[in-house]
């Protein structure tokens, strides 16, 4: 146990974590690196150049004549995948904090660092990309010292591209990071920090042993679900899974026990022996809080069960996805899914398409609201269709977040304008170093979920970094905006919006629908309404048949008779006719901007 080190790599997006991980693997002769990013093995990760999943891998390294086992977990850097990072941190004793030499400390660097400090991890600061022409290692060192309060000589300068500093990093990992503490004689306690679905072997769970020993063929049980299994195969994670006869305290490995249903494996659960169980589960593992909700519906109604199975398998590999069944009049049966952010939602949609061949429609992303009635009872509402009658509502509360934006001083003006336009209120601004400033805002989450991040990146030319934490619910003036077609409300088009934005949004929705709904033989009125009050209207003109064409010459009364007859027919048709809303109208309303 003295010669085991468990550590993860944390950093802001694009600071070179995965490239540096490749160099460490190469240096310890774990693998021969052929293409770039050996740990990012998903097609999506390679295409977009981002890490989506944490990847655990074991390296062996000889130092001062002793053999050491190093378990490395490479983590994502994007704010939407921060749950992956929190799980990796729970399985480690130390962390490499990587900062880009040309970009300096950014928002995710700080939030991931705080997460690691909460778990009492030993932090090793590394400045990456020191070989670049635009590198400013001295200024970045000052920032790190201010952030961490460490000594200047503790900071390692490295480059994932050239391999400079890799040896010092491995040396620092062995010398500074403590070895795992635990009792091999105690009952088995192992924390599950990830799982994957394999169509041949069932569900494979990845775990770290806190106490005790596990051997192949042991009878084990999962603490929270109480289910019992045989440990058919256990082993360690290198580039492939390598079976072992036994794993001891401090080891990180995998277990295959022929589990078929995904409900039985929960990330954060504890594995223990059936014969000699541990007293309590391992604590310190928080449940995920979804931020953005959207409906996911199959394009063909009969694919509903396939979609459920695909989501369950995906949930194993991505524990931050939550879902529950729901139905809509316009789209049929589907699922209400909770995501950590918009990028997460996009990635889940892509993975459903690629890995499970599921074509889905995703509705407008929104957040959950808490609605209090006159008696003081609270109901949680995820979509406007579930709202009670407006006369019964006392007040509505919406989720707020505390956002921190780090940017250079050149872009403060446009960023403040953007945040104020999204109903944000400035809490404080702090100058970090040089011309870098951090702005703290309280903002409603509902304003951020659609396009805030993209707009922030474009007005700051990619320099601003953004990070947020939930800050509870607050009362807010929200109203339900309904769209009526010939007086009939369409449930899939109704939205919850702030009073100030309602008129503008209603007008734009009516105009958009006028373009998209095909003309009928009768007039169609498109109206936007708040309660009983109509705030905007557009009319689609009827398609007319020229009934007077056969009257050439003659008296006007003959034409009048035919027109009156047509008018009566139109009136009758309007009473029984109904309006079909095409699918593209639902999708167009999402993309009003």
Coordinates of C-alpha atoms in Angstrom, one line a residue:
X1 CA 0.0 0.0 0.0
X2 CA 2.9 2.4 0.7
X3 CA 3.8 2.3 -3.0
X4 CA 0.4 3.2 -4.4
X5 CA -0.5 6.7 -5.5
X6 CA -3.9 7.7 -6.7
X7 CA -4.2 11.1 -8.4
X8 CA -6.3 12.9 -11.0
X9 CA -5.6 15.8 -13.4
X10 CA -7.8 18.9 -13.2
X11 CA -7.8 22.0 -15.3
X12 CA -9.9 24.5 -17.3
X13 CA -11.0 23.3 -20.7
X14 CA -8.2 23.2 -23.3
X15 CA -5.3 23.5 -21.0
X16 CA -3.7 20.3 -22.2
X17 CA -4.7 17.7 -19.6
X18 CA -5.1 14.8 -22.0
X19 CA -1.9 15.5 -23.9
X20 CA 0.1 15.7 -20.7
X21 CA -1.5 12.4 -19.6
X22 CA -0.3 10.8 -22.8
X23 CA 3.3 11.9 -22.0
X24 CA 3.1 10.4 -18.5
X25 CA 1.9 7.1 -20.0
X26 CA 4.6 7.2 -22.6
X27 CA 7.3 8.0 -20.0
X28 CA 6.3 5.1 -17.7
X29 CA 6.2 2.7 -20.8
X30 CA 2.5 2.0 -20.1
X31 CA 1.7 2.5 -23.8
X32 CA 3.3 3.5 -27.1
X33 CA 1.4 6.7 -28.0
X34 CA 0.4 6.4 -31.7
X35 CA -2.3 9.0 -32.4
X36 CA -3.1 12.0 -30.2
X37 CA -5.1 11.7 -26.9
X38 CA -4.9 8.0 -26.1
X39 CA -7.3 8.3 -23.2
X40 CA -10.1 10.1 -25.2
X41 CA -11.3 7.0 -27.0
X42 CA -14.8 8.2 -27.9
X43 CA -15.2 9.5 -31.5
X44 CA -17.0 12.5 -30.2
X45 CA -14.1 13.4 -27.9
X46 CA -11.6 13.1 -30.8
X47 CA -13.8 15.2 -33.1
X48 CA -14.4 18.1 -30.7
X49 CA -11.1 17.9 -28.9
X50 CA -12.7 17.8 -25.5
X51 CA -12.8 15.2 -22.8
X52 CA -16.3 14.0 -21.9
X53 CA -15.6 11.0 -19.7
X54 CA -13.0 10.6 -16.9
X55 CA -10.6 7.8 -17.8
X56 CA -8.7 5.8 -15.2
X57 CA -5.5 4.1 -16.1
X58 CA -2.7 2.4 -14.1
X59 CA 1.0 3.1 -14.6
X60 CA 4.1 1.5 -13.1
X61 CA 7.2 3.6 -12.4
X62 CA 10.5 2.8 -10.7
X63 CA 11.9 5.5 -8.5
X64 CA 15.0 5.2 -6.3
X65 CA 15.1 1.5 -6.8
X66 CA 11.5 0.9 -5.7
X67 CA 8.5 0.1 -7.8
X68 CA 5.5 2.3 -7.6
X69 CA 1.9 1.9 -8.9
X70 CA 0.4 5.2 -10.1
X71 CA -3.4 5.3 -10.7
X72 CA -4.1 8.3 -12.9
X73 CA -7.6 9.7 -13.7
X74 CA -7.8 12.2 -16.6
X75 CA -10.9 14.4 -16.1
X76 CA -13.0 16.7 -18.4
X77 CA -12.5 20.5 -18.1
X78 CA -15.9 21.8 -19.3
X79 CA -18.3 23.2 -16.6
X80 CA -21.1 20.8 -17.9
X81 CA -19.0 17.7 -16.9
X82 CA -18.0 18.9 -13.5
X83 CA -19.8 15.9 -11.9
X84 CA -17.3 13.6 -13.6
X85 CA -14.6 15.6 -11.9
X86 CA -16.2 15.4 -8.5
X87 CA -16.4 11.6 -8.7
X88 CA -12.8 11.3 -9.8
X89 CA -11.7 13.6 -6.9
X90 CA -13.5 11.3 -4.5
X91 CA -11.4 8.4 -5.6
X92 CA -8.0 10.1 -5.2
X93 CA -5.5 11.4 -2.6
X94 CA -3.9 14.0 -4.8
X95 CA -4.4 16.2 -7.9
X96 CA -2.3 17.8 -10.6
X97 CA -3.6 21.3 -11.1
X98 CA -2.7 22.2 -14.7
X99 CA -2.6 25.8 -15.9
X100 CA -2.0 26.9 -19.5
X101 CA 1.2 29.1 -19.6
X102 CA -0.4 31.4 -22.2
X103 CA -3.9 31.7 -20.7
X104 CA -3.3 31.7 -17.0
X105 CA -5.8 30.8 -14.3
X106 CA -9.4 30.6 -15.6
X107 CA -12.9 30.0 -14.1
X108 CA -12.9 26.1 -14.1
X109 CA -9.3 26.1 -12.7
X110 CA -10.6 27.8 -9.6
X111 CA -13.8 25.8 -9.2
X112 CA -12.1 22.4 -9.7
X113 CA -9.4 23.5 -7.3
X114 CA -11.9 24.3 -4.6
X115 CA -13.6 20.9 -5.1
X116 CA -10.2 19.2 -4.6
X117 CA -9.4 21.3 -1.5
X118 CA -12.7 20.3 0.1
X119 CA -11.7 16.6 -0.2
X120 CA -8.3 17.4 1.4
X121 CA -6.3 16.4 -1.7
X122 CA -2.6 17.3 -2.1
X123 CA -2.3 19.8 -4.9
X124 CA 0.7 19.8 -7.3
X125 CA 0.6 22.9 -9.5
X126 CA 1.9 22.5 -13.1
X127 CA 2.3 25.1 -15.7
X128 CA 1.7 23.5 -19.1
X129 CA 2.6 24.6 -22.7
X130 CA 5.8 26.3 -21.6
X131 CA 7.3 25.6 -25.0
X132 CA 4.9 28.0 -26.8
X133 CA 6.0 31.4 -28.1
X134 CA 3.1 33.1 -26.3
X135 CA 3.9 31.5 -22.9
X136 CA 4.2 33.8 -19.9
X137 CA 5.3 31.4 -17.1
X138 CA 6.4 34.1 -14.7
X139 CA 3.1 35.9 -14.6
X140 CA 1.2 32.6 -14.4
X141 CA 3.4 31.6 -11.5
X142 CA 2.4 34.7 -9.7
X143 CA -1.3 33.9 -10.3
X144 CA -0.9 30.4 -8.9
X145 CA 1.0 31.6 -5.8
X146 CA -1.8 34.0 -5.1
X147 CA -4.5 31.3 -5.7
X148 CA -2.8 28.5 -3.7
X149 CA -0.4 30.2 -1.4
X150 CA 2.3 27.8 -2.3
X151 CA 6.1 28.3 -2.7
X152 CA 7.5 29.3 -6.1
X153 CA 9.8 26.2 -6.2
X154 CA 6.8 23.9 -5.8
X155 CA 5.4 24.8 -9.2
X156 CA 6.5 22.6 -12.0
X157 CA 7.0 23.9 -15.6
X158 CA 6.1 21.4 -18.2
X159 CA 5.1 20.9 -21.8
X160 CA 2.8 18.1 -22.9
X161 CA 4.0 18.5 -26.5
X162 CA 7.8 18.2 -26.0
X163 CA 7.7 16.1 -22.8
X164 CA 9.6 18.7 -20.7
X165 CA 9.0 18.4 -16.9
X166 CA 7.4 15.0 -17.1
X167 CA 10.0 13.4 -14.9
X168 CA 9.6 16.1 -12.2
X169 CA 5.8 15.6 -12.3
X170 CA 6.2 11.8 -11.6
X171 CA 8.8 12.5 -8.9
X172 CA 6.4 15.1 -7.3
X173 CA 3.5 12.6 -7.4
X174 CA 5.6 10.0 -5.5
X175 CA 7.1 12.4 -3.0
X176 CA 4.2 14.8 -2.3
X177 CA 1.0 12.8 -2.7
X178 CA 0.3 10.6 0.4
X179 CA -0.3 6.9 -0.1
X180 CA -3.9 5.6 0.5
X181 CA -4.8 5.0 4.2
X182 CA -6.8 2.0 5.1
X183 CA -6.9 -1.3 7.0
X184 CA -6.4 -4.5 5.0
X185 CA -7.8 -6.5 7.9
X186 CA -11.1 -4.6 8.1
X187 CA -14.3 -5.6 6.3
X188 CA -14.3 -4.8 2.6
X189 CA -15.3 -1.2 1.6
X190 CA -14.9 -0.1 -2.0
X191 CA -16.3 3.0 -3.6
X192 CA -17.9 2.7 -7.1
X193 CA -16.9 5.8 -9.0
X194 CA -17.9 4.9 -12.5
X195 CA -19.5 2.2 -14.6
X196 CA -19.9 1.1 -18.2
X197 CA -22.2 -1.1 -20.2
X198 CA -20.7 -3.9 -22.2
X199 CA -23.1 -5.9 -24.4
X200 CA -21.3 -9.2 -23.8
X201 CA -20.3 -9.0 -20.2
X202 CA -23.1 -6.9 -18.7
X203 CA -22.3 -4.0 -16.4
X204 CA -18.7 -3.3 -15.4
X205 CA -18.2 -1.2 -12.3
X206 CA -15.0 0.7 -11.5
X207 CA -14.1 1.0 -7.9
X208 CA -11.4 2.1 -5.4
X209 CA -10.8 0.0 -2.3
X210 CA -10.9 2.0 1.0
X211 CA -10.5 -0.9 3.4
X212 CA -10.1 -4.7 3.1
X213 CA -9.2 -7.1 0.2
X214 CA -11.3 -8.5 -2.7
X215 CA -10.5 -11.8 -4.5
X216 CA -11.9 -13.4 -7.6
X217 CA -15.0 -15.5 -6.8
X218 CA -15.8 -13.6 -3.6
X219 CA -19.5 -13.2 -2.7
X220 CA -20.0 -9.4 -2.7
X221 CA -23.0 -7.2 -2.1
X222 CA -23.7 -3.5 -3.1
X223 CA -24.5 -1.6 0.1
X224 CA -27.3 0.7 -1.0
X225 CA -29.2 -1.6 -3.3
X226 CA -28.6 -4.6 -1.1
X227 CA -28.2 -6.9 -4.1
X228 CA -25.7 -9.8 -3.9
X229 CA -23.3 -11.1 -6.7
X230 CA -20.3 -13.3 -7.3
X231 CA -17.1 -11.4 -8.3
X232 CA -16.6 -13.4 -11.6
X233 CA -13.6 -11.2 -12.6
X234 CA -11.7 -8.4 -11.0
X235 CA -8.7 -6.6 -12.3
X236 CA -6.9 -3.3 -13.0
X237 CA -7.4 -0.8 -15.7
X238 CA -4.6 -0.3 -18.2
X239 CA -5.3 0.5 -21.8
X240 CA -7.4 -2.7 -21.6
X241 CA -8.8 -4.5 -18.5
X242 CA -6.2 -6.8 -17.0
X243 CA -7.6 -9.6 -14.7
X244 CA -6.0 -10.1 -11.3
X245 CA -6.5 -12.7 -8.6
X246 CA -6.9 -10.2 -5.8
X247 CA -7.0 -6.4 -5.2
X248 CA -5.9 -4.8 -1.9
X249 CA -6.6 -1.6 0.0
X250 CA -5.8 1.5 -2.1
X251 CA -6.1 -0.3 -5.4
X252 CA -8.3 1.0 -8.2
X253 CA -9.9 -1.6 -10.4
X254 CA -13.0 -3.1 -12.0
X255 CA -15.5 -5.8 -11.2
X256 CA -17.6 -7.9 -13.6
X257 CA -20.3 -9.8 -11.9
X258 CA -22.9 -10.4 -14.7
X259 CA -25.2 -7.6 -13.7
X260 CA -27.8 -7.1 -16.4
X261 CA -30.1 -4.3 -15.3
X262 CA -28.7 -0.8 -15.0
X263 CA -30.8 0.1 -11.9
X264 CA -28.7 -2.1 -9.7
X265 CA -25.5 -0.1 -10.1
X266 CA -25.4 3.3 -8.5
X267 CA -22.3 5.5 -8.8
X268 CA -21.2 6.3 -5.3
X269 CA -22.4 3.0 -3.9
X270 CA -20.1 0.8 -1.6
X271 CA -19.1 -2.8 -2.4
X272 CA -18.7 -5.1 0.6
X273 CA -18.6 -8.8 1.4
X274 CA -21.8 -10.8 2.0
X275 CA -20.2 -12.9 4.8
X276 CA -18.5 -10.0 6.6
X277 CA -20.2 -6.7 5.6
X278 CA -18.9 -3.2 6.6
X279 CA -21.0 -1.2 9.1
X280 CA -21.7 1.8 6.9
X281 CA -21.3 3.0 3.4
X282 CA -18.5 5.4 2.3
X283 CA -19.8 9.0 2.7
X284 CA -19.0 12.2 1.0
X285 CA -20.6 11.6 -2.4
X286 CA -23.3 14.1 -3.4
X287 CA -26.2 13.5 -5.7
X288 CA -26.2 15.2 -9.0
X289 CA -28.4 18.3 -9.5
X290 CA -29.6 18.8 -13.0
X291 CA -29.7 22.4 -14.2
X292 CA -31.4 22.2 -17.6
X293 CA -34.5 20.2 -18.4
X294 CA -35.7 19.2 -21.9
X295 CA -38.2 16.7 -23.3
X296 CA -36.6 14.0 -25.5
X297 CA -39.1 12.3 -27.8
X298 CA -38.7 9.5 -30.3
X299 CA -39.5 10.4 -33.9
X300 CA -41.5 7.2 -34.3
X301 CA -43.9 6.5 -31.4
X302 CA -43.1 2.8 -31.4
X303 CA -39.5 3.5 -30.5
X304 CA -40.4 4.6 -27.0
X305 CA -39.2 1.4 -25.2
X306 CA -36.0 1.4 -27.2
X307 CA -35.4 5.0 -26.2
X308 CA -35.9 4.0 -22.5
X309 CA -33.4 1.2 -22.8
X310 CA -30.8 3.4 -24.6
X311 CA -31.2 6.1 -21.9
X312 CA -30.7 3.6 -19.1
X313 CA -27.5 2.3 -20.8
X314 CA -26.2 5.8 -21.4
X315 CA -27.0 6.7 -17.7
X316 CA -24.5 4.0 -16.6
X317 CA -21.8 5.7 -18.5
X318 CA -22.9 9.2 -17.7
X319 CA -24.2 9.4 -14.1
X320 CA -25.2 13.0 -14.4
X321 CA -28.1 12.3 -16.8
X322 CA -31.5 12.0 -15.1
X323 CA -34.8 11.1 -16.8
X324 CA -38.5 10.4 -16.2
X325 CA -41.4 9.5 -18.6
X326 CA -43.8 12.3 -19.7
X327 CA -46.2 12.8 -22.5
X328 CA -47.2 15.8 -24.7
X329 CA -50.3 16.3 -26.9
X330 CA -48.2 17.4 -29.8
X331 CA -45.3 14.9 -29.6
X332 CA -46.7 11.8 -27.9
X333 CA -44.7 9.8 -25.3
X334 CA -41.2 10.7 -24.4
X335 CA -38.9 11.5 -21.5
X336 CA -38.2 14.6 -19.4
X337 CA -34.4 14.6 -19.1
X338 CA -32.2 16.6 -16.7
X339 CA -28.8 17.8 -18.0
X340 CA -26.0 19.8 -16.4
X341 CA -25.9 22.3 -19.2
X342 CA -26.4 22.8 -22.9
X343 CA -23.2 21.2 -24.1
X344 CA -24.1 18.1 -22.0
X345 CA -27.6 18.1 -23.6
X346 CA -26.0 18.2 -27.1
X347 CA -23.5 15.5 -26.3
X348 CA -26.3 13.2 -24.9
X349 CA -28.3 13.7 -28.1
X350 CA -25.2 12.9 -30.3
X351 CA -24.4 9.8 -28.2
X352 CA -28.0 8.5 -28.5
X353 CA -27.7 8.9 -32.2
X354 CA -24.2 7.3 -32.6
X355 CA -24.1 4.6 -29.9
X356 CA -27.7 3.5 -29.9
X357 CA -29.0 4.6 -33.3
X358 CA -31.9 6.6 -31.8
X359 CA -33.3 9.6 -33.7
X360 CA -34.9 12.0 -31.2
X361 CA -36.6 15.4 -31.1
X362 CA -35.5 17.6 -28.2
X363 CA -37.9 20.3 -27.0
X364 CA -37.0 23.8 -25.7
X365 CA -34.6 23.5 -22.7
X366 CA -36.0 25.1 -19.5
X367 CA -35.4 24.9 -15.8
X368 CA -37.6 23.8 -12.9
X369 CA -39.8 26.3 -11.0
X370 CA -41.3 26.1 -7.6
X371 CA -44.9 27.3 -7.5
X372 CA -46.6 28.3 -4.2
X373 CA -50.4 28.4 -4.0
X374 CA -52.6 30.5 -1.6
X375 CA -52.4 27.8 1.1
X376 CA -48.6 27.8 1.1
X377 CA -48.2 24.4 -0.6
X378 CA -45.3 24.1 -3.0
X379 CA -45.3 22.1 -6.3
X380 CA -42.3 21.7 -8.6
X381 CA -43.0 22.3 -12.2
X382 CA -40.7 21.4 -15.1
X383 CA -42.8 22.4 -18.0
X384 CA -45.5 25.0 -18.5
X385 CA -48.2 22.4 -19.2
X386 CA -48.0 21.3 -15.5
X387 CA -48.9 24.8 -14.2
X388 CA -51.9 25.2 -11.9
X389 CA -54.6 27.8 -12.6
X390 CA -53.2 31.3 -12.4
X391 CA -55.9 32.4 -9.9
X392 CA -54.7 29.8 -7.4
X393 CA -51.0 30.8 -7.5
X394 CA -49.6 33.0 -4.7
X395 CA -46.1 33.4 -6.2
X396 CA -43.6 31.6 -8.3
X397 CA -39.9 31.1 -7.4
X398 CA -37.2 30.4 -10.0
X399 CA -33.7 29.0 -9.6
X400 CA -30.8 31.5 -9.4
X401 CA -27.1 30.9 -9.8
X402 CA -24.0 32.6 -8.7
X403 CA -22.0 33.1 -11.8
X404 CA -18.4 34.1 -12.0
X405 CA -16.9 35.4 -15.3
X406 CA -13.2 35.9 -15.7
X407 CA -12.2 38.2 -18.5
X408 CA -9.7 40.9 -19.6
X409 CA -10.6 44.5 -18.9
X410 CA -11.2 45.3 -22.6
X411 CA -14.5 43.3 -22.5
X412 CA -16.0 44.4 -19.2
X413 CA -18.5 46.8 -20.9
X414 CA -20.1 44.3 -23.4
X415 CA -20.2 41.5 -20.8
X416 CA -22.0 43.7 -18.2
X417 CA -24.5 44.7 -20.9
X418 CA -25.1 41.0 -21.7
X419 CA -25.5 40.1 -18.0
X420 CA -27.9 43.0 -17.3
X421 CA -30.0 42.0 -20.4
X422 CA -30.3 38.6 -18.8
X423 CA -31.6 40.1 -15.5
X424 CA -28.3 39.6 -13.7
X425 CA -27.2 41.7 -10.8
X426 CA -23.6 42.5 -10.2
X427 CA -22.3 41.4 -6.8
X428 CA -18.7 42.5 -7.0
X429 CA -15.7 42.7 -9.3
X430 CA -12.2 41.8 -8.3
X431 CA -9.0 42.4 -10.2
X432 CA -7.0 39.2 -10.2
X433 CA -3.7 40.2 -11.8
X434 CA -2.5 42.5 -14.5
X435 CA -5.6 43.3 -16.7
X436 CA -7.7 40.3 -15.6
X437 CA -10.9 40.8 -13.7
X438 CA -13.4 38.5 -12.1
X439 CA -17.1 39.6 -12.1
X440 CA -19.6 37.9 -9.8
X441 CA -23.3 37.9 -10.7
X442 CA -26.6 36.6 -9.4
X443 CA -28.6 35.5 -12.4
X444 CA -31.7 33.5 -13.1
X445 CA -30.8 30.1 -14.5
X446 CA -33.7 30.2 -17.0
X447 CA -32.0 33.1 -18.8
X448 CA -28.7 31.3 -19.2
X449 CA -29.7 27.9 -20.5
X450 CA -30.4 28.8 -24.1
X451 CA -27.6 30.9 -25.5
X452 CA -25.7 32.8 -22.8
X453 CA -22.5 30.8 -23.0
X454 CA -22.2 31.2 -26.8
X455 CA -22.9 35.0 -26.7
X456 CA -20.4 35.4 -23.9
X457 CA -17.7 33.6 -26.0
X458 CA -18.4 35.7 -29.1
X459 CA -18.4 39.2 -27.5
X460 CA -15.2 38.4 -25.6
X461 CA -13.5 36.9 -28.7
X462 CA -13.2 33.6 -26.7
X463 CA -11.3 35.2 -23.7
X464 CA -14.0 35.1 -21.1
X465 CA -14.4 32.0 -19.0
X466 CA -17.6 31.2 -17.1
X467 CA -18.5 29.1 -14.1
X468 CA -21.6 28.9 -12.0
X469 CA -23.0 27.3 -8.8
X470 CA -26.7 27.0 -7.8
X471 CA -27.8 29.7 -5.3
X472 CA -31.3 28.6 -4.3
X473 CA -34.7 29.8 -5.4
X474 CA -36.1 33.3 -5.4
X475 CA -39.6 34.8 -6.0
X476 CA -39.9 36.2 -9.5
X477 CA -42.5 37.8 -11.7
X478 CA -43.1 34.9 -14.1
X479 CA -46.1 34.4 -16.3
X480 CA -47.3 31.7 -18.6
X481 CA -47.4 32.7 -22.3
X482 CA -50.0 30.6 -24.3
X483 CA -50.3 30.4 -28.0
X484 CA -53.9 30.1 -29.3
X485 CA -54.8 28.9 -32.8
X486 CA -58.4 29.9 -33.5
X487 CA -59.0 30.2 -29.8
X488 CA -57.5 26.7 -28.9
X489 CA -54.3 26.7 -26.8
X490 CA -51.4 24.5 -28.1
X491 CA -49.7 22.9 -25.1
X492 CA -46.3 22.3 -26.8
X493 CA -45.9 26.0 -27.6
X494 CA -46.6 27.5 -24.2
X495 CA -43.6 28.9 -22.3
X496 CA -42.9 30.4 -18.9
X497 CA -41.3 33.8 -19.2
X498 CA -40.5 36.9 -17.2
X499 CA -43.1 39.8 -17.4
X500 CA -40.6 42.1 -19.1
X501 CA -39.9 39.7 -22.0
X502 CA -43.5 38.5 -22.5
X503 CA -44.8 41.0 -25.1
X504 CA -41.7 40.8 -27.2
X505 CA -41.6 37.0 -27.2
X506 CA -45.3 36.7 -27.9
X507 CA -45.1 39.0 -30.9
X508 CA -42.1 37.1 -32.3
X509 CA -43.7 33.7 -31.9
X510 CA -46.9 34.8 -33.7
X511 CA -44.9 36.2 -36.6
X512 CA -42.8 33.0 -36.9
X513 CA -45.9 30.7 -36.8
X514 CA -47.6 32.8 -39.5
X515 CA -44.7 31.9 -41.8
X516 CA -44.8 28.2 -40.9
X517 CA -48.4 27.2 -40.7
X518 CA -49.9 26.3 -44.1
X519 CA -53.0 28.2 -45.3
X520 CA -56.4 26.5 -45.0
X521 CA -59.7 27.2 -46.6
X522 CA -60.7 29.4 -43.7
X523 CA -59.0 32.2 -41.8
X524 CA -56.7 31.2 -38.9
X525 CA -56.1 33.5 -36.0
X526 CA -52.8 33.1 -34.2
X527 CA -52.8 34.8 -30.8
X528 CA -50.4 35.1 -27.9
X529 CA -52.2 35.3 -24.5
X530 CA -51.3 35.8 -20.9
X531 CA -54.2 34.3 -19.0
X532 CA -57.3 35.8 -20.6
X533 CA -55.5 38.8 -22.1
X534 CA -54.5 38.7 -25.7
X535 CA -51.1 40.5 -26.3
X536 CA -50.3 39.8 -29.9
X537 CA -52.2 38.6 -33.0
X538 CA -51.4 37.5 -36.6
X539 CA -54.0 36.3 -39.1
X540 CA -53.4 33.7 -41.8
X541 CA -55.7 34.5 -44.7
X542 CA -58.0 31.9 -46.2
X543 CA -57.4 30.3 -49.6
X544 CA -60.4 31.3 -51.7
X545 CA -62.0 29.6 -54.6
X546 CA -63.3 32.0 -57.2
X547 CA -67.0 31.0 -57.3
X548 CA -68.1 33.9 -59.4
X549 CA -66.0 32.8 -62.4
X550 CA -68.9 31.2 -64.2
X551 CA -71.0 34.4 -64.1
X552 CA -70.0 36.4 -67.1
X553 CA -72.2 39.5 -67.6
X554 CA -75.7 39.5 -66.0
X555 CA -76.9 41.1 -62.9
X556 CA -74.8 41.8 -59.7
X557 CA -77.4 40.0 -57.6
X558 CA -76.5 36.6 -59.1
X559 CA -72.8 37.1 -58.0
X560 CA -73.9 38.3 -54.6
X561 CA -76.0 35.1 -54.1
X562 CA -73.0 32.8 -54.9
X563 CA -70.7 34.8 -52.5
X564 CA -73.2 34.6 -49.7
X565 CA -73.5 30.9 -50.2
X566 CA -69.7 30.5 -50.0
X567 CA -69.6 32.6 -46.9
X568 CA -72.0 30.3 -45.1
X569 CA -69.8 27.3 -46.1
X570 CA -66.7 29.0 -44.8
X571 CA -68.4 29.6 -41.5
X572 CA -69.5 26.0 -41.2
X573 CA -65.9 24.8 -42.1
X574 CA -64.4 27.1 -39.4
X575 CA -66.5 25.4 -36.8
X576 CA -65.4 21.9 -37.6
X577 CA -62.0 22.5 -39.2
X578 CA -58.8 22.0 -37.1
X579 CA -55.3 23.3 -37.7
X580 CA -52.4 21.0 -38.0
X581 CA -49.1 22.5 -36.6
X582 CA -46.2 21.1 -38.6
X583 CA -43.2 19.7 -36.7
X584 CA -40.8 22.3 -37.9
X585 CA -42.9 25.0 -36.3
X586 CA -42.1 23.5 -32.8
X587 CA -38.4 23.5 -33.6
X588 CA -38.4 27.0 -35.1
X589 CA -39.8 28.5 -32.0
X590 CA -36.7 27.2 -30.1
X591 CA -34.4 29.1 -32.5
X592 CA -36.2 32.5 -32.4
X593 CA -32.9 34.3 -31.9

